[in-house]
Amino acid sequence: MTRKPRRQYTEEFKRETVALIQNSGKRQAPISRELGISDNTLSRWLPKYGHDSPHDGGPTVSPADFPALRAALRRVPAARAL
């Protein structure tokens, strides 16, 4: 049984693909199907070529506000049950 040769992608292609995932508003799975690239491959590219970090300048919660937010989240299921 012969194997298919592995496809090789340029660094530029990888960066553009990750930018497409992050900026298009589309989910990763449909993009991987459109491009014919494994979803697992794209998952490996995201941390390396993107800014997919939770600390990339997005909003954060201060340690002082965290207990109040946790208490509010505990009240959500009770409020939804009404």
N, CA and C of each residue as an Amber inpcrd file, in Angstrom:
protein
   246
   0.8360000  -1.1700000   0.0000000   0.0000000   0.0000000   0.0000000
   0.8890000   1.2450000   0.0000000   0.6840000   2.1120000  -0.9580000
   1.5020000   3.3130000  -1.0330000   0.8120000   4.4650000  -0.3210000
   1.6100000   5.2920000   0.2590000   1.1010000   6.4480000   0.9840000
   1.0970000   7.6590000   0.0680000   0.1870000   8.5680000   0.3500000
   0.1730000   9.8340000  -0.3540000   1.3570000  10.6640000   0.1290000
   1.9850000  11.4010000  -0.7510000   3.0620000  12.2770000  -0.2650000
   2.4780000  13.3910000   0.6080000   3.2170000  13.7480000   1.6330000
   2.7610000  14.7970000   2.5440000   2.7900000  16.1390000   1.8440000
   1.7170000  16.8920000   2.0470000   1.6820000  18.2290000   1.4780000
   2.4940000  19.1600000   2.3640000   3.2160000  20.0480000   1.7390000
   3.9970000  21.0180000   2.4910000   3.4490000  22.4070000   2.1890000
   3.3270000  23.2020000   3.2250000   2.7580000  24.5290000   3.1030000
   3.8130000  25.5630000   3.4770000   3.7860000  26.7060000   2.7950000
   4.7390000  27.7700000   3.0980000   4.3280000  28.4660000   4.3890000
   5.2680000  29.1450000   5.0060000   4.9890000  29.9020000   6.2280000
   3.9250000  30.9710000   5.9310000   4.0120000  31.5980000   4.7750000
   3.0580000  32.6380000   4.4030000   1.6390000  32.0590000   4.3190000
   1.4890000  30.8880000   3.7170000   0.1860000  30.2430000   3.6060000
  -0.3750000  29.9320000   4.9940000   0.4710000  29.4450000   5.8810000
   0.0330000  29.1170000   7.2320000  -0.4460000  30.3740000   7.9650000
   0.3150000  31.4590000   7.8510000  -0.0650000  32.7130000   8.5140000
  -1.3810000  33.2560000   7.9440000  -1.5330000  33.1960000   6.6220000
  -2.7540000  33.6930000   5.9940000  -3.9670000  32.8440000   6.3900000
  -3.7650000  31.5450000   6.4940000  -4.8570000  30.6560000   6.8860000
  -5.2850000  30.9300000   8.3160000  -4.3300000  31.1070000   9.2130000
  -4.6550000  31.4160000  10.6110000  -5.3490000  32.7720000  10.6990000
  -4.8890000  33.7540000   9.9260000  -5.5360000  35.0630000   9.9190000
  -6.9730000  34.9380000   9.4160000  -7.1960000  34.1030000   8.4290000
  -8.5450000  33.8700000   7.9130000  -9.4450000  33.3010000   9.0050000
  -8.9380000  32.3420000   9.7530000  -9.7150000  31.7390000  10.8400000
 -10.0500000  32.7810000  11.8940000  -9.0920000  33.6080000  12.2360000
  -9.2830000  34.5530000  13.3260000 -10.1020000  35.7740000  12.9230000
 -10.0780000  36.1490000  11.6400000 -10.7150000  37.3940000  11.2380000
 -12.0000000  37.2200000  10.4340000 -12.2810000  36.0300000   9.9520000
 -13.4180000  35.8590000   9.0580000 -14.7410000  35.6990000   9.7880000
 -14.7060000  35.3090000  11.0420000 -15.9350000  35.0410000  11.7620000
 -16.4550000  33.6320000  11.5080000 -15.7850000  32.8890000  10.6400000
 -16.1630000  31.5030000  10.3790000 -15.4740000  30.6060000  11.3830000
 -16.0430000  29.4300000  11.5720000 -15.4250000  28.4530000  12.4620000
 -14.3030000  27.7390000  11.7360000 -13.4490000  27.0980000  12.4990000
 -12.2670000  26.4280000  11.9570000 -12.6180000  25.2400000  11.0610000
 -13.6010000  24.4430000  11.4370000 -13.9390000  23.2350000  10.6850000
 -14.3610000  23.5280000   9.2420000 -15.2570000  24.5000000   8.9970000
 -15.6210000  24.7710000   7.6080000 -14.4510000  25.2890000   6.7840000
 -13.5880000  26.0730000   7.4030000 -12.4240000  26.5820000   6.6770000
 -11.4920000  25.4330000   6.3190000 -11.2930000  24.4940000   7.2460000
 -10.4100000  23.3630000   6.9500000 -10.9720000  22.5380000   5.7910000
 -12.2900000  22.3630000   5.7510000 -12.9010000  21.6140000   4.6380000
 -12.7380000  22.3620000   3.3220000 -12.9600000  23.6860000   3.3440000
 -12.8400000  24.4870000   2.1290000 -11.4310000  24.4270000   1.5560000
 -10.4350000  24.4360000   2.4440000  -9.0450000  24.4410000   1.9970000
  -8.4780000  23.0410000   1.7950000  -9.2050000  22.0330000   2.2580000
  -8.7120000  20.6590000   2.1260000  -7.5640000  20.3500000   3.0610000
  -7.5860000  20.9870000   4.2230000  -6.5340000  20.8010000   5.2250000
  -7.1670000  20.1640000   6.4480000  -6.4800000  19.2510000   7.0790000
  -6.9760000  18.5960000   8.2800000  -7.2440000  19.6200000   9.3810000
  -8.3360000  19.4240000  10.0940000  -8.6700000  20.2870000  11.2210000
  -7.5710000  20.2270000  12.2820000  -6.9780000  19.0510000  12.4650000
  -5.8830000  18.9070000  13.4370000  -4.6610000  19.7240000  13.0250000
  -4.3960000  19.7720000  11.7310000  -3.2670000  20.5670000  11.2390000
  -3.4950000  22.0370000  11.5660000  -4.6990000  22.5310000  11.2920000
  -4.9900000  23.9310000  11.5980000  -4.8990000  24.2040000  13.0970000
  -5.2990000  23.2390000  13.9080000  -5.2020000  23.4090000  15.3580000
  -3.7600000  23.5770000  15.8090000  -2.8490000  22.9040000  15.1320000
  -1.4240000  23.0560000  15.4670000  -0.8870000  24.4020000  14.9890000
  -1.4270000  24.9260000  13.8930000  -0.9550000  26.2070000  13.3660000
  -1.4090000  27.3910000  14.2010000  -2.5900000  27.3080000  14.8020000
  -3.1510000  28.4610000  15.5100000  -2.2300000  29.0340000  16.5910000
  -1.7290000  28.2280000  17.5210000  -0.8680000  28.8310000  18.5490000
   0.4680000  29.3220000  17.9930000   0.9370000  28.6880000  16.9390000
   2.2510000  29.0420000  16.4020000   2.2020000  30.2980000  15.5310000
   1.1550000  30.4420000  14.7290000   1.1150000  31.5330000  13.7550000
   0.0760000  32.6000000  14.0590000  -0.7060000  32.3960000  15.1000000
  -1.7420000  33.3730000  15.4050000  -1.5390000  34.0110000  16.7460000
  -2.4570000  34.8700000  17.0570000  -2.4660000  35.4940000  18.3850000
  -3.6780000  34.9650000  19.1190000  -3.7280000  33.6460000  19.2920000
  -4.8750000  32.9460000  19.8560000  -4.7530000  32.7710000  21.3620000
  -4.0330000  33.6530000  21.9900000  -3.8100000  33.5430000  23.4200000
  -4.9420000  34.2160000  24.1870000  -5.3470000  33.6730000  25.3260000
  -6.3840000  34.3360000  26.1040000  -5.9280000  35.6630000  26.6880000
  -4.6510000  35.9380000  26.6780000  -4.1060000  37.1750000  27.2310000
  -3.5830000  38.0740000  26.1230000  -4.3060000  38.1520000  25.0230000
  -3.8310000  38.9490000  23.8990000  -4.4150000  40.3600000  23.9120000
  -4.6850000  40.8870000  25.0790000  -5.1900000  42.2420000  25.1770000
  -6.6900000  42.3100000  25.3910000  -7.3230000  41.1700000  25.4880000
  -8.7630000  41.1410000  25.7180000  -9.0820000  41.5400000  27.1480000
 -10.3640000  41.6350000  27.4720000 -10.7430000  42.0310000  28.8240000
 -10.3350000  40.9770000  29.8540000  -9.9470000  41.4500000  31.0080000
  -9.5610000  40.5530000  32.0970000 -10.3660000  40.9170000  33.3420000
 -10.3860000  40.0040000  34.2730000 -11.1000000  40.2230000  35.5320000
 -10.0660000  40.3830000  36.6290000 -10.2300000  41.4240000  37.4150000
  -9.2940000  41.6330000  38.5180000  -9.5980000  40.6270000  39.6210000
  -8.5960000  40.2910000  40.4220000  -8.8300000  39.3640000  41.5370000
  -9.9050000  39.8620000  42.5020000 -10.0480000  41.1680000  42.6360000
 -11.0660000  41.7100000  43.5440000 -12.4740000  41.4940000  42.9940000
 -12.6460000  41.5230000  41.6710000 -13.9670000  41.3510000  41.0510000
 -14.3560000  39.8850000  40.8760000 -13.4070000  38.9880000  40.9400000
 -13.6770000  37.5820000  40.6510000 -14.7290000  36.9570000  41.5710000
 -14.6730000  37.1380000  42.8930000 -15.7030000  36.5310000  43.7590000
 -17.1190000  37.0110000  43.4190000 -17.2780000  38.2880000  43.0920000
 -18.6000000  38.8090000  42.7480000 -19.1100000  38.1740000  41.4510000
 -18.2380000  37.9870000  40.4750000 -18.6340000  37.3490000  39.2260000
 -19.0000000  35.8900000  39.4380000 -18.2460000  35.2130000  40.2680000
 -18.5450000  33.8090000  40.5590000 -19.9170000  33.6890000  41.2330000
 -20.2180000  34.5820000  42.1580000 -21.5140000  34.5550000  42.8280000
 -22.6390000  34.8410000  41.8340000 -22.4160000  35.7610000  40.9170000
 -23.4280000  36.0690000  39.9060000 -23.6780000  34.8600000  39.0070000
 -22.6330000  34.1410000  38.6700000 -22.8000000  32.9480000  37.8340000
 -23.5640000  31.8530000  38.5660000 -23.4120000  31.7700000  39.8620000
 -24.1650000  30.7640000  40.6300000 -25.6620000  31.0910000  40.6240000
 -26.0020000  32.3810000  40.5470000 -27.4080000  32.7730000  40.5330000
 -28.0660000  32.5490000  39.1760000 -27.3120000  32.4410000  38.1000000
 -27.8740000  32.3050000  36.7510000 -28.7710000  31.0890000  36.6050000
 -28.3430000  29.8720000  37.0000000 -29.2490000  28.7140000  36.8420000
 -30.5500000  28.8870000  37.6090000 -30.4980000  29.4860000  38.7840000
 -31.7070000  29.6910000  39.5690000 -32.6370000  30.6780000  38.8540000
 -32.1020000  31.7070000  38.2620000 -32.9090000  32.6940000  37.5530000
 -33.5100000  32.1080000  36.2840000 -32.7970000  31.2200000  35.6140000
 -33.3030000  30.6110000  34.3830000 -34.4240000  29.6270000  34.6620000
 -34.4470000  29.0470000  35.8710000 -35.4640000  28.0650000  36.2230000
 -36.8270000  28.7100000  36.4460000 -36.8390000  30.0140000  36.6820000
 -38.1210000  30.7050000  36.9650000 -38.9640000  30.8640000  35.7430000
